[in-house]
């Protein structure tokens, strides 16, 4: 492993996994942690509960479609929701740089409250630290959430994934990552792209009531490609997706073409993939489309030994859709 | 816009042409952006057994000597701010890459548009612009220099490592490689025109100037296989919507006003006479002197040289995948997103 | 070595050296010093922040036409 932390250790891709698996998990040694996903589900006195924690360092703090406060609630609540849990409680920790605007802090705080209410979670504990100028970049927020399983038998799980099942995405991808790039003044964009930052609690709740969902994963850093690769790595299956079917908004495609980025690796903050049996896919898609009209089937789970994600191109060729290997950088070549 | 039926019909016509020719074709795509487009769209699987795609030297990152990176890091240590395209950030120098130098505190910033960058540099910043690229990008640097002169920005200099495509291509075709046809870089051709590539006809090789969208490549393959079948060596233009016979004369004048030919080092091909561009002597005050020893490439087990000249496929390199990966690149072909090894690793590799 | 994208000129700025262009609905400012006789509504090919050529729309339509012909010939 490298001797110093690099930016790519936070990219949500291969290097992040190496850091977690190579340094944190061995030292922490917790069996529950080892089995965990974005949320960790375990039994507490006979009840199935789950915990998820996440930190938010996004800049700009206010962006089209949200702010760091909204993001900090949605991120953690969504991690609980995709595990099949009903989010109940959340804690908020602030690390704030001296000189940060009080008005901005108030707006962020109000945003946290608004989205906690919409998610029907109660803010039950918190902490605030102020550090001197230069010791933090504005504001960092950590949220930790607790959820309970409404129906322990209906919990999605990696072990429920089977060959032949269908992979569905809940909406168009790459919006959040594109939004942040569009806010960068050095890039000369005249418009801002709207982030997909949002709560998934309602859509997942409705989906789980009507459909027997095998597995769900929310798309965050590293985008769609990284999430699908994590699924194949954990499940041992292959996934094949079709390029034609993956929904990407025009303005996201435009930004990617202009900067030489790949939309499949751009962060999302309000999207998830669900794996369901073929005979339930129509019902599942119908429910998801009520919340985002771009929801659709994008591929299938296949028997395989390679633990790979394959992309079938619009011209009928095939290529690999790999995990994010390093920080995706804008390029001219 | 197109339906799969139309695509399949064209793919079949291309395959029929190749069957009539009677062998698997070795086709070189000169430009790294074509390499990426070919792999991303699955052309390597679509034409498996029919076309062996060979990646050419048109990848400015791949052909840049590690000494250039070392020079930039030295300049950063002298407190200059280095402005570079994102493409160059991970290229390993002798000891480290620009990304690693950045992590250790060097002022290295990513540049998206050289002209905009120059407009926004503050007067108290000693800045170096890492000028890397082929003729497509040279005009952007010419415009930046024009701006620097206009505003008399004495704090801005250029570390010039610009390259030309004709000289290395001539050396490659003469000394190094046997191919059936060439896919020529559509955006270099936008600047230089069809005229800029007429020299390829001397090699009696069919060639086609191609755009980068998947349907551009498809139609270019159709045209190229037709030319190979007919022994037709005239340069064909399949990117007519932007490539003119004479190219962009305004852009060419800009290049001629500010730059002159110089010898340049190409990884894999060695020192190429007239293979580079440097600022003309009257602008030398805005140029940084670069020093490096051409032959001292650190990792002798790295086979980029052979991959770049089409002698070796990425998976035939002993370091490929085992030691050399996009996270731990040992040579430029793996670092650059356009490099053969990187493209093959990320899009093409499976058992 | 040549990423480029097509965009439509929405507004010409600054003595004709810059323009706001639109690509798939996303608007951006680019340098247009290399383009002769630029007009609003023209399509440009952009590379590293600079327009390197006008796109000939008639030629661009050729590809659409060719696909149409191939599709019809094979149906």
Short mmCIF file of C-alpha atoms in Angstrom, two decimals, chain B residues 149-300:
data_model
loop_
_atom_site.label_atom_id
_atom_site.label_comp_id
_atom_site.label_asym_id
_atom_site.label_seq_id
_atom_site.Cartn_x
_atom_site.Cartn_y
_atom_site.Cartn_z
CA UNK B 149 2.11 38.73 -25.43
CA UNK B 150 -0.94 40.97 -25.62
CA UNK B 151 -1.05 41.40 -21.86
CA UNK B 152 2.75 41.23 -21.47
CA UNK B 153 2.46 38.55 -18.83
CA UNK B 154 6.10 38.13 -17.82
CA UNK B 155 5.15 35.61 -15.14
CA UNK B 156 3.89 33.00 -17.65
CA UNK B 157 6.15 30.54 -19.49
CA UNK B 158 5.57 27.47 -21.64
CA UNK B 159 7.26 24.10 -21.14
CA UNK B 160 6.93 23.04 -24.74
CA UNK B 161 6.68 19.32 -25.54
CA UNK B 162 4.41 19.63 -28.56
CA UNK B 163 4.66 17.05 -31.31
CA UNK B 164 3.91 16.65 -34.99
CA UNK B 165 2.29 13.51 -36.39
CA UNK B 166 3.83 13.30 -39.86
CA UNK B 167 7.46 12.65 -38.93
CA UNK B 168 6.89 9.85 -36.39
CA UNK B 169 4.33 8.27 -38.71
CA UNK B 170 6.90 8.24 -41.54
CA UNK B 171 9.52 6.65 -39.28
CA UNK B 172 6.99 4.11 -38.04
CA UNK B 173 5.88 3.11 -41.52
CA UNK B 174 9.40 3.04 -42.91
CA UNK B 175 11.25 1.23 -40.17
CA UNK B 176 8.99 -0.45 -37.74
CA UNK B 177 5.71 -1.82 -38.83
CA UNK B 178 3.82 -3.73 -41.48
CA UNK B 179 0.16 -2.84 -41.78
CA UNK B 180 -2.59 -3.14 -44.37
CA UNK B 181 -4.10 0.29 -43.80
CA UNK B 182 -4.28 3.35 -41.60
CA UNK B 183 -7.04 5.16 -39.75
CA UNK B 184 -5.83 8.76 -39.70
CA UNK B 185 -6.56 11.26 -36.92
CA UNK B 186 -9.61 13.27 -37.85
CA UNK B 187 -8.93 16.25 -35.60
CA UNK B 188 -5.28 16.68 -36.61
CA UNK B 189 -6.62 16.53 -40.17
CA UNK B 190 -9.14 19.25 -39.27
CA UNK B 191 -6.16 21.55 -38.72
CA UNK B 192 -3.75 20.26 -41.41
CA UNK B 193 -6.29 19.23 -44.02
CA UNK B 194 -6.27 16.20 -46.29
CA UNK B 195 -3.15 17.82 -47.78
CA UNK B 196 -1.38 17.31 -44.46
CA UNK B 197 -1.63 13.53 -44.90
CA UNK B 198 -0.87 13.17 -48.61
CA UNK B 199 2.59 11.88 -47.64
CA UNK B 200 1.02 8.56 -46.60
CA UNK B 201 0.45 7.78 -50.30
CA UNK B 202 4.24 7.49 -50.77
CA UNK B 203 4.09 4.35 -48.64
CA UNK B 204 1.52 2.78 -50.97
CA UNK B 205 -0.80 2.14 -48.07
CA UNK B 206 -4.56 2.67 -48.09
CA UNK B 207 -5.66 5.20 -45.51
CA UNK B 208 -8.77 7.00 -44.34
CA UNK B 209 -9.26 10.19 -42.35
CA UNK B 210 -11.85 9.31 -39.75
CA UNK B 211 -14.02 11.02 -37.18
CA UNK B 212 -14.42 9.60 -33.69
CA UNK B 213 -18.09 8.76 -33.29
CA UNK B 214 -18.94 5.09 -33.67
CA UNK B 215 -20.69 5.58 -36.98
CA UNK B 216 -17.66 7.56 -38.25
CA UNK B 217 -15.40 4.63 -37.47
CA UNK B 218 -17.83 2.21 -39.05
CA UNK B 219 -17.99 4.13 -42.34
CA UNK B 220 -14.22 4.63 -42.26
CA UNK B 221 -13.68 0.87 -41.95
CA UNK B 222 -16.02 0.38 -44.89
CA UNK B 223 -14.03 2.87 -46.96
CA UNK B 224 -10.67 1.50 -45.84
CA UNK B 225 -11.49 -2.14 -46.58
CA UNK B 226 -12.76 -1.02 -49.97
CA UNK B 227 -9.45 0.79 -50.62
CA UNK B 228 -7.45 -2.26 -49.52
CA UNK B 229 -9.51 -4.49 -51.79
CA UNK B 230 -8.94 -2.14 -54.74
CA UNK B 231 -5.28 -1.40 -53.96
CA UNK B 232 -6.29 2.23 -53.79
CA UNK B 233 -3.60 4.31 -52.04
CA UNK B 234 -5.26 7.73 -52.19
CA UNK B 235 -6.02 9.25 -48.79
CA UNK B 236 -9.78 9.09 -48.32
CA UNK B 237 -11.64 11.71 -46.32
CA UNK B 238 -14.51 10.21 -44.34
CA UNK B 239 -14.79 13.21 -42.01
CA UNK B 240 -15.89 15.75 -44.61
CA UNK B 241 -18.11 17.64 -42.22
CA UNK B 242 -14.99 19.20 -40.64
CA UNK B 243 -11.95 18.16 -42.67
CA UNK B 244 -11.25 20.28 -45.75
CA UNK B 245 -8.57 19.74 -48.36
CA UNK B 246 -6.45 22.59 -47.02
CA UNK B 247 -7.49 22.27 -43.37
CA UNK B 248 -8.01 25.32 -41.17
CA UNK B 249 -5.76 27.96 -42.72
CA UNK B 250 -6.23 30.39 -39.81
CA UNK B 251 -5.06 27.71 -37.37
CA UNK B 252 -2.12 26.78 -39.59
CA UNK B 253 -1.04 30.43 -39.75
CA UNK B 254 -1.16 30.65 -35.97
CA UNK B 255 1.04 27.57 -35.68
CA UNK B 256 3.53 28.95 -38.22
CA UNK B 257 3.63 32.35 -36.50
CA UNK B 258 4.61 31.06 -33.09
CA UNK B 259 6.21 27.65 -33.53
CA UNK B 260 8.97 26.02 -35.52
CA UNK B 261 9.97 22.42 -36.05
CA UNK B 262 12.49 20.81 -33.75
CA UNK B 263 13.70 17.30 -33.04
CA UNK B 264 11.66 15.46 -30.45
CA UNK B 265 11.83 12.26 -28.48
CA UNK B 266 9.07 9.71 -28.99
CA UNK B 267 8.92 6.83 -26.56
CA UNK B 268 9.19 3.73 -28.70
CA UNK B 269 10.64 5.47 -31.73
CA UNK B 270 13.54 7.42 -30.29
CA UNK B 271 14.61 10.87 -31.40
CA UNK B 272 12.65 11.97 -34.47
CA UNK B 273 13.98 14.76 -36.65
CA UNK B 274 11.37 17.47 -36.98
CA UNK B 275 9.00 15.50 -34.78
CA UNK B 276 8.35 18.35 -32.40
CA UNK B 277 7.43 21.99 -32.23
CA UNK B 278 9.10 24.66 -30.12
CA UNK B 279 8.49 28.38 -29.66
CA UNK B 280 10.27 30.46 -32.27
CA UNK B 281 13.45 32.14 -31.04
CA UNK B 282 11.82 35.59 -30.83
CA UNK B 283 9.52 34.12 -28.14
CA UNK B 284 12.22 32.28 -26.24
CA UNK B 285 11.67 34.53 -23.21
CA UNK B 286 8.38 32.70 -22.75
CA UNK B 287 9.88 29.27 -23.11
CA UNK B 288 11.35 27.07 -20.40
CA UNK B 289 14.53 25.17 -21.18
CA UNK B 290 13.98 21.48 -20.64
CA UNK B 291 16.83 19.07 -19.97
CA UNK B 292 16.66 15.33 -20.01
CA UNK B 293 18.67 12.38 -21.19
CA UNK B 294 16.78 10.63 -23.91
CA UNK B 295 17.78 7.08 -23.23
CA UNK B 296 17.31 6.86 -19.51
CA UNK B 297 13.86 5.33 -19.17
CA UNK B 298 13.64 3.82 -15.69
CA UNK B 299 11.85 0.52 -15.99
CA UNK B 300 13.74 -1.64 -18.41
#
